[in-house]
Short mmCIF file of C-alpha atoms in Angstrom, two decimals:
data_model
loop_
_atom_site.label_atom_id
_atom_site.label_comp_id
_atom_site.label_asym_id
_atom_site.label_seq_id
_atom_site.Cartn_x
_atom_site.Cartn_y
_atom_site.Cartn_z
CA UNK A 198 3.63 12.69 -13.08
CA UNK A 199 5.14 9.44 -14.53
CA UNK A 200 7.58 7.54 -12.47
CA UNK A 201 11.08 7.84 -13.42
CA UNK A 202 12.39 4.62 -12.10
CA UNK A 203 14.61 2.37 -14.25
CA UNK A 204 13.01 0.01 -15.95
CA UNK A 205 14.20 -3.94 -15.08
CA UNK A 206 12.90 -5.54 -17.53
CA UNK A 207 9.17 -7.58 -18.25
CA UNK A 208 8.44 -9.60 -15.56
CA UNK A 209 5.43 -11.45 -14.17
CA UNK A 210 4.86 -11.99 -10.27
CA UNK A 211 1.75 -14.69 -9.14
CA UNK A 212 0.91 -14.11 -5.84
CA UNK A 213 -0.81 -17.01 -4.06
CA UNK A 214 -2.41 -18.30 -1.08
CA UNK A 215 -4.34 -21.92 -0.58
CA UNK A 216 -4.72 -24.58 1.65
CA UNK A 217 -1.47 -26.26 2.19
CA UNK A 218 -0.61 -29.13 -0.27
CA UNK A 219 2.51 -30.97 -1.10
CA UNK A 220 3.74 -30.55 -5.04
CA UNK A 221 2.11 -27.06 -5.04
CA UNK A 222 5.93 -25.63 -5.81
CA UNK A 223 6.60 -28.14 -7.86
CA UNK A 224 3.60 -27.48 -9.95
CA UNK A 225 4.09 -23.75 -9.90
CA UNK A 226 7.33 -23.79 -11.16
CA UNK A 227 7.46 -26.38 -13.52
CA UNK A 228 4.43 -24.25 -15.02
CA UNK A 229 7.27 -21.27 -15.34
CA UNK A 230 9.75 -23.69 -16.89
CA UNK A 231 7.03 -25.28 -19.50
CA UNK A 232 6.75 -22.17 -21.42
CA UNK A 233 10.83 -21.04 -20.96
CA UNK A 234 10.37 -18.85 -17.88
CA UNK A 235 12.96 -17.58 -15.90
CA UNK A 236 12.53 -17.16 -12.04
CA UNK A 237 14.20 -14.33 -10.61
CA UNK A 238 12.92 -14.55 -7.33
CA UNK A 239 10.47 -16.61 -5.29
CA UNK A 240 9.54 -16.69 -1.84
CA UNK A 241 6.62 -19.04 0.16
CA UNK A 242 5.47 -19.00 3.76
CA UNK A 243 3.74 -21.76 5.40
CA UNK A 244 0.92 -21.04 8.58
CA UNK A 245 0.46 -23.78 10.43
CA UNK A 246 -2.22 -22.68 12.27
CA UNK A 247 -4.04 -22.53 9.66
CA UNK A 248 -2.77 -25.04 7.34
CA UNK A 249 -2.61 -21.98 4.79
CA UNK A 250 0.16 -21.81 2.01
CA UNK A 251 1.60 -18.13 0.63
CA UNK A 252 3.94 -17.80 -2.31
CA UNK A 253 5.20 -14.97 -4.93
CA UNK A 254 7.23 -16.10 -7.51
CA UNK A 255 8.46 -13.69 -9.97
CA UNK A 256 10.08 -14.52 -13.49
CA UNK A 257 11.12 -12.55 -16.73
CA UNK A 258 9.05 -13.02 -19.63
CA UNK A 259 11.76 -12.44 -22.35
CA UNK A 260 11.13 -15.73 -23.51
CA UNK A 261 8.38 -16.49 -22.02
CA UNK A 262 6.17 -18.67 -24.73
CA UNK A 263 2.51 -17.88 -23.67
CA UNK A 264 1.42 -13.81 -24.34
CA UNK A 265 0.83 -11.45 -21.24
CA UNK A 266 -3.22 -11.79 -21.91
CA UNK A 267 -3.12 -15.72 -22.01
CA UNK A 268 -1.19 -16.72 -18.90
CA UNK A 269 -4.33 -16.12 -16.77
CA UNK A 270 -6.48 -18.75 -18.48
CA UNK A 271 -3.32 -21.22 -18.95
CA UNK A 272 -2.68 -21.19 -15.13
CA UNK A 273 -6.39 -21.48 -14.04
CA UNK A 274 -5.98 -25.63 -13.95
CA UNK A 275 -3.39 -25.11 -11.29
CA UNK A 276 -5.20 -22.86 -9.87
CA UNK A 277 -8.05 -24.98 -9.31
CA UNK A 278 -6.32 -27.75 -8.57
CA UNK A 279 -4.82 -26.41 -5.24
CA UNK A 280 -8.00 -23.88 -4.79
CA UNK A 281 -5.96 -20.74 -4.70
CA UNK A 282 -6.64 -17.32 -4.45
CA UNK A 283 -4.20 -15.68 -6.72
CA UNK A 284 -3.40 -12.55 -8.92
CA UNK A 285 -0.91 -12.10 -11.72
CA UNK A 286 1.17 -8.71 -11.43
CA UNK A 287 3.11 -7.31 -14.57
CA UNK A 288 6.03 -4.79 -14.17
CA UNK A 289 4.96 -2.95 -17.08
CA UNK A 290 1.87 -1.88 -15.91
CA UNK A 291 2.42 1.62 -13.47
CA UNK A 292 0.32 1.88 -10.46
CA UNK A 293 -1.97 5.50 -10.63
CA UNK A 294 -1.78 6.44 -7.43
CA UNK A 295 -3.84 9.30 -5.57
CA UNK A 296 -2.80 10.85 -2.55
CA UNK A 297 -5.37 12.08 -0.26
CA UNK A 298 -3.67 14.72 2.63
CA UNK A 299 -5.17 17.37 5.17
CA UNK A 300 -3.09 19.98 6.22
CA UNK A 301 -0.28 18.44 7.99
CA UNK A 302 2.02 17.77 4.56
CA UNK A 303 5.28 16.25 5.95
CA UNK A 304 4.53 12.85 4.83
CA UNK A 305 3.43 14.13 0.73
CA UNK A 306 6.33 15.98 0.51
CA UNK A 307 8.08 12.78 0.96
CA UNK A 308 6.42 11.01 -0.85
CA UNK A 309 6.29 13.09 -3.86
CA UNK A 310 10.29 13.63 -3.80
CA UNK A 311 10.91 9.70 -3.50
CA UNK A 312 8.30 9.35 -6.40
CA UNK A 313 10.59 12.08 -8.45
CA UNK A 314 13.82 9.95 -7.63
CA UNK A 315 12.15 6.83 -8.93
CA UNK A 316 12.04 5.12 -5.84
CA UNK A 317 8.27 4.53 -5.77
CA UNK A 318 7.04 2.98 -9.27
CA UNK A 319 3.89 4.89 -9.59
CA UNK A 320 2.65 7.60 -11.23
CA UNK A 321 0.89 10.04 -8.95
CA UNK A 322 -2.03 10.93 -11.02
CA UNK A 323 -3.44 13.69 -8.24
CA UNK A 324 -3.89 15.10 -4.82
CA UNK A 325 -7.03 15.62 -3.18
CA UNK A 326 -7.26 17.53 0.59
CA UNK A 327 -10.15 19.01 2.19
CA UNK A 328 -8.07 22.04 2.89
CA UNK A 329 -6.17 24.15 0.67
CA UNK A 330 -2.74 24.34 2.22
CA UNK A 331 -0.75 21.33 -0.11
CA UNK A 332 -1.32 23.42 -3.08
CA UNK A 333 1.81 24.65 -3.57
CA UNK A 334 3.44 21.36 -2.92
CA UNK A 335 1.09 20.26 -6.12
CA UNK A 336 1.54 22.63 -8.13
CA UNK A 337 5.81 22.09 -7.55
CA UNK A 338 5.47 18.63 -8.37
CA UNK A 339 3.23 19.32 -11.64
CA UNK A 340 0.46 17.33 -10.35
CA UNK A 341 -3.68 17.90 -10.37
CA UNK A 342 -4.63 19.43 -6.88
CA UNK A 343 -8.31 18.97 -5.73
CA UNK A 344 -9.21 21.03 -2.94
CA UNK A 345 -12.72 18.92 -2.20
CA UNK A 346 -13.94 19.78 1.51
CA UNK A 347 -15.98 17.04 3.27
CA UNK A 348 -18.56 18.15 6.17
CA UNK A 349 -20.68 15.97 8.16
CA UNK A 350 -23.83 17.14 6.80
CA UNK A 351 -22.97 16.09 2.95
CA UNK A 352 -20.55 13.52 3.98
CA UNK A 353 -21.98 10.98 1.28
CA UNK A 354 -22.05 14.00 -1.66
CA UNK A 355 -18.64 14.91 -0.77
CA UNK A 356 -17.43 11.64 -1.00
CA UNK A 357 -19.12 11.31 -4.54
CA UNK A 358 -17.00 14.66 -5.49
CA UNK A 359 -14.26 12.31 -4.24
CA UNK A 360 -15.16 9.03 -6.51
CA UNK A 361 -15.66 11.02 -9.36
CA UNK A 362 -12.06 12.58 -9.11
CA UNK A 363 -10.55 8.83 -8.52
CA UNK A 364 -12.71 7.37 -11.86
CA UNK A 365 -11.63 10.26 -14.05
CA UNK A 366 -7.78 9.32 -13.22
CA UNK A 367 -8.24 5.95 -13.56
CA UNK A 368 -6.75 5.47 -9.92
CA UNK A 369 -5.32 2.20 -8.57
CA UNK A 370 -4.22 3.07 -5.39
CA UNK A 371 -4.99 5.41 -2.36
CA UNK A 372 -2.21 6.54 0.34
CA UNK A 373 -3.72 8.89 2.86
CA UNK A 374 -0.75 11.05 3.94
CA UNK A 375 -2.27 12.14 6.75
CA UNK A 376 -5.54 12.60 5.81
CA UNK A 377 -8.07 13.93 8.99
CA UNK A 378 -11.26 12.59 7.31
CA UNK A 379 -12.85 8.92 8.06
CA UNK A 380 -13.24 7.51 4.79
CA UNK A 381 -17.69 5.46 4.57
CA UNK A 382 -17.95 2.26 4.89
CA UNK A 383 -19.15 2.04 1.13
CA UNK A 384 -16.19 4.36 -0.40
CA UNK A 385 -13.53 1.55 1.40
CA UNK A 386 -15.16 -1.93 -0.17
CA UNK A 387 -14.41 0.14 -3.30
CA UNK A 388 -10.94 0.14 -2.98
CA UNK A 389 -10.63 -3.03 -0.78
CA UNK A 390 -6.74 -3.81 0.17
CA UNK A 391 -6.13 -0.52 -1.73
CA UNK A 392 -6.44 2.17 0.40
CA UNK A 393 -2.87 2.90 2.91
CA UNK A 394 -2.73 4.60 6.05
CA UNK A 395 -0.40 5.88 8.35
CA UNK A 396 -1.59 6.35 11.72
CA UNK A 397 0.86 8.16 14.12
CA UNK A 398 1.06 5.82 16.91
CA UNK A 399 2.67 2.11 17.57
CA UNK A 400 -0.93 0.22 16.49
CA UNK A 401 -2.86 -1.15 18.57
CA UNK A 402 -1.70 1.16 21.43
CA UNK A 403 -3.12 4.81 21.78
CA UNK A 404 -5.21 4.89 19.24
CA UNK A 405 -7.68 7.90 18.28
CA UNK A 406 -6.32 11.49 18.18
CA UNK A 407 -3.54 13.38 19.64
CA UNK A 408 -1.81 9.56 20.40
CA UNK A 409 1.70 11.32 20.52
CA UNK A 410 -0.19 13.53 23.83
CA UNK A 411 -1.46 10.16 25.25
CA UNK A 412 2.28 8.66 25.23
CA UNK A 413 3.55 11.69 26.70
CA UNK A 414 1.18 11.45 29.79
CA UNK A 415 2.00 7.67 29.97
CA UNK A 416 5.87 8.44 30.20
CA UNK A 417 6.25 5.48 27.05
CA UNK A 418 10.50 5.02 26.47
CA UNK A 419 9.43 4.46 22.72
CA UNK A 420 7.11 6.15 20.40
CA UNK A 421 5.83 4.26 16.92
CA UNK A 422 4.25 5.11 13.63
CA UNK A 423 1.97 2.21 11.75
CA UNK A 424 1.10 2.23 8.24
CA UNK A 425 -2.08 -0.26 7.11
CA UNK A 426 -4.56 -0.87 4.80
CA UNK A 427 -7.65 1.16 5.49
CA UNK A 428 -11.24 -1.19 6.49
CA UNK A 429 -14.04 -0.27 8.03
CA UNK A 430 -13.13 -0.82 11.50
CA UNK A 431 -11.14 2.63 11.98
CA UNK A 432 -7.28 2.04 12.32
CA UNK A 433 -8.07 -1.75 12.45
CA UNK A 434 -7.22 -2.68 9.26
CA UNK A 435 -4.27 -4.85 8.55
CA UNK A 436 -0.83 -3.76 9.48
CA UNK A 437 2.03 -3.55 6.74
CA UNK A 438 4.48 -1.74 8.33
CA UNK A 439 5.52 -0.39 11.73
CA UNK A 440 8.77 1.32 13.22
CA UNK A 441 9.96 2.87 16.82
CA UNK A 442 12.64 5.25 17.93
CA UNK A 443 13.37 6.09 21.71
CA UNK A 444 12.55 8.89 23.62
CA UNK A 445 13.55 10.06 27.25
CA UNK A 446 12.31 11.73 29.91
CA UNK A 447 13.92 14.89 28.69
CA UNK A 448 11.30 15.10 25.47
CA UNK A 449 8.37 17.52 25.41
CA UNK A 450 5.37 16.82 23.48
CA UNK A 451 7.11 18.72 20.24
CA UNK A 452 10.63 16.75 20.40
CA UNK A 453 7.93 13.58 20.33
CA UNK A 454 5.85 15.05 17.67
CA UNK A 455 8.89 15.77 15.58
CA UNK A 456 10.50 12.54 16.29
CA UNK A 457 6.93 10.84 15.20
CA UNK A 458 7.01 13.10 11.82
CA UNK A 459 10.42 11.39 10.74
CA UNK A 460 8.68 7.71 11.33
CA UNK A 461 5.51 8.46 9.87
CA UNK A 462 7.45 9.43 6.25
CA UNK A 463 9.99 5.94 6.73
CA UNK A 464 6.83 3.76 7.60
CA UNK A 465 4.33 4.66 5.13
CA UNK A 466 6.87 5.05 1.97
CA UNK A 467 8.17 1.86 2.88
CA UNK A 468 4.69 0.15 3.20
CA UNK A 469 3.48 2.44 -0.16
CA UNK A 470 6.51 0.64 -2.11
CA UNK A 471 5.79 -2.81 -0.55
CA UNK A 472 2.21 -2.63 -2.44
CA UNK A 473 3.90 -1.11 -5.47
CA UNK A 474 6.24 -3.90 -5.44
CA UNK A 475 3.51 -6.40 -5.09
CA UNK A 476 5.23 -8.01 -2.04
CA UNK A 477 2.00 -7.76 0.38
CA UNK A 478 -0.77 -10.71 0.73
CA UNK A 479 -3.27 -9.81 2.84
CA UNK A 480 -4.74 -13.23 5.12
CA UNK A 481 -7.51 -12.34 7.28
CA UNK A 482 -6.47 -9.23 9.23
CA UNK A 483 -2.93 -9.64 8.97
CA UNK A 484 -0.51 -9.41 6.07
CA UNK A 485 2.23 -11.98 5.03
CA UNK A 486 5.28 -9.68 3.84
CA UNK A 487 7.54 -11.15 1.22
CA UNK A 488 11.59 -10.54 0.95
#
């Protein structure tokens, strides 16, 4: 299903991260106004713990004097220079994106219908669930369903079913929606910083399963929903986006679960478009998030 957001024009965002420097701005942008760029937005971040520097500039390239395939090699002396780490993003190029859901389907729904309206610029190139029940919801939306099951016993050649699916569609990017299964070691370095999850609980409290149970017996005054990119330390990975609403003592275990639902679709849409948007570095195990 292609994405049906508006289209706002060519542009070209550099994300970066090095050790701080003065004149690395300067550089950068005078780079963007040698060859008749035009920035349209740039943001930078400094940690001074670290002594690490994080930028994104973006700028359109209707003018733009060096082609889309040469920039990379043109900006590698800067890059050098200042020992970056850095990737060039282009807004023409659509994200594939897979989603991988169970049987809980409140959070694909949503993200198939803000996908539809063009809020998420992606193209959702299939589903995959070890259990039938999303069907439907596939088949509505006009998008490949594979119903691939995953036991213990044939983990690995389940997961291979799995790769085979992602190489055919070319995918970029994985958003578990929900998804019950914990994804090998091996399959994750594949799609390293690639791979979103939203676990149903305020990270790093009350982690592990039925977390909305846990904060019941607790008596918690707020319940939370995390989204994060997926490592292999299970819901360890870096954090992109979080959110809380209150509760009361009045709440049962369903008005929490229900409650949890409506964060769970906010948080991980919102952290899906943040990657789509290219807004996310990823430092260690933490993320800088960009404006």
């Amino acid at each position: 299903m292609a994405t049906n957001r508006p289209n706002s024009g060519d542009t070209a965002t550099l994300l970066i991260s090095c050790p701080d420097h003065r004149g690395i701005v300067a550089e950068v942008t005078h780079f963007i106004f040698t060859y008749n760029g035009n920035i349209l937005h740039s943001d930078q971040h400094n940690d001074d713990e670290t002594g690490t520097f994080f930028m994104r500039i973006e700028w359109d390239l209707k003018d733009f004097t060096i082609k889309k395939d040469k920039i990379p090699q043109t900006f590698e002396a800067i890059a050098e220079k200042f020992k970056m780490e850095w990737r060039l993003e282009f807004s023409t190029r659509v994200t594939k994106m897979a989603i991988f859901v169970s049987r809980f389907d409140h959070c694909l729904w949503d993200l198939m219908t803000r996908q539809r309206s063009g809020e998420l610029d992606a193209e959702v190139v299939c589903i995959i669930s070890n259990h039938s029940d999303c069907q439907s919801i596939a088949e509505y939306f006009k998008v490949p369903y594979y119903h691939l099951p995953v036991s213990k016993d044939k983990k690995a050649e389940d997961e291979a079913r799995q790769w085979e699916t992602l190489k055919k569609h070319k995918v970029d990017l994985l958003v578990l929606a929900r998804y019950m299964q914990i994804l090998s070691d091996e399959f994750v370095k594949r799609y390293k910083n690639r791979i979103i999850n939203i676990h149903h609980s305020f990270l790093p409290a009350f982690i592990g399963a039925k977390p909305y149970h846990q904060a019941y017996s607790r008596g918690v005054k707020i319940i939370g929903a995390t989204s994060h990119y997926v490592t292999a330390d299970l819901d360890q990975g870096p954090i992109i986006e979080q959110d809380v609403t209150r509760i009361s003592h009045r709440d049962m275990v369903v008005d929490l679960v229900q409650k949890g639902k409506n964060l769970e679709k906010m948080v991980l849409s919102r952290a899906v478009r943040l990657h789509l948007d290219h807004k996310i570095l990823v430092f260690g195990n933490k993320t800088v998030i960009f404006d």
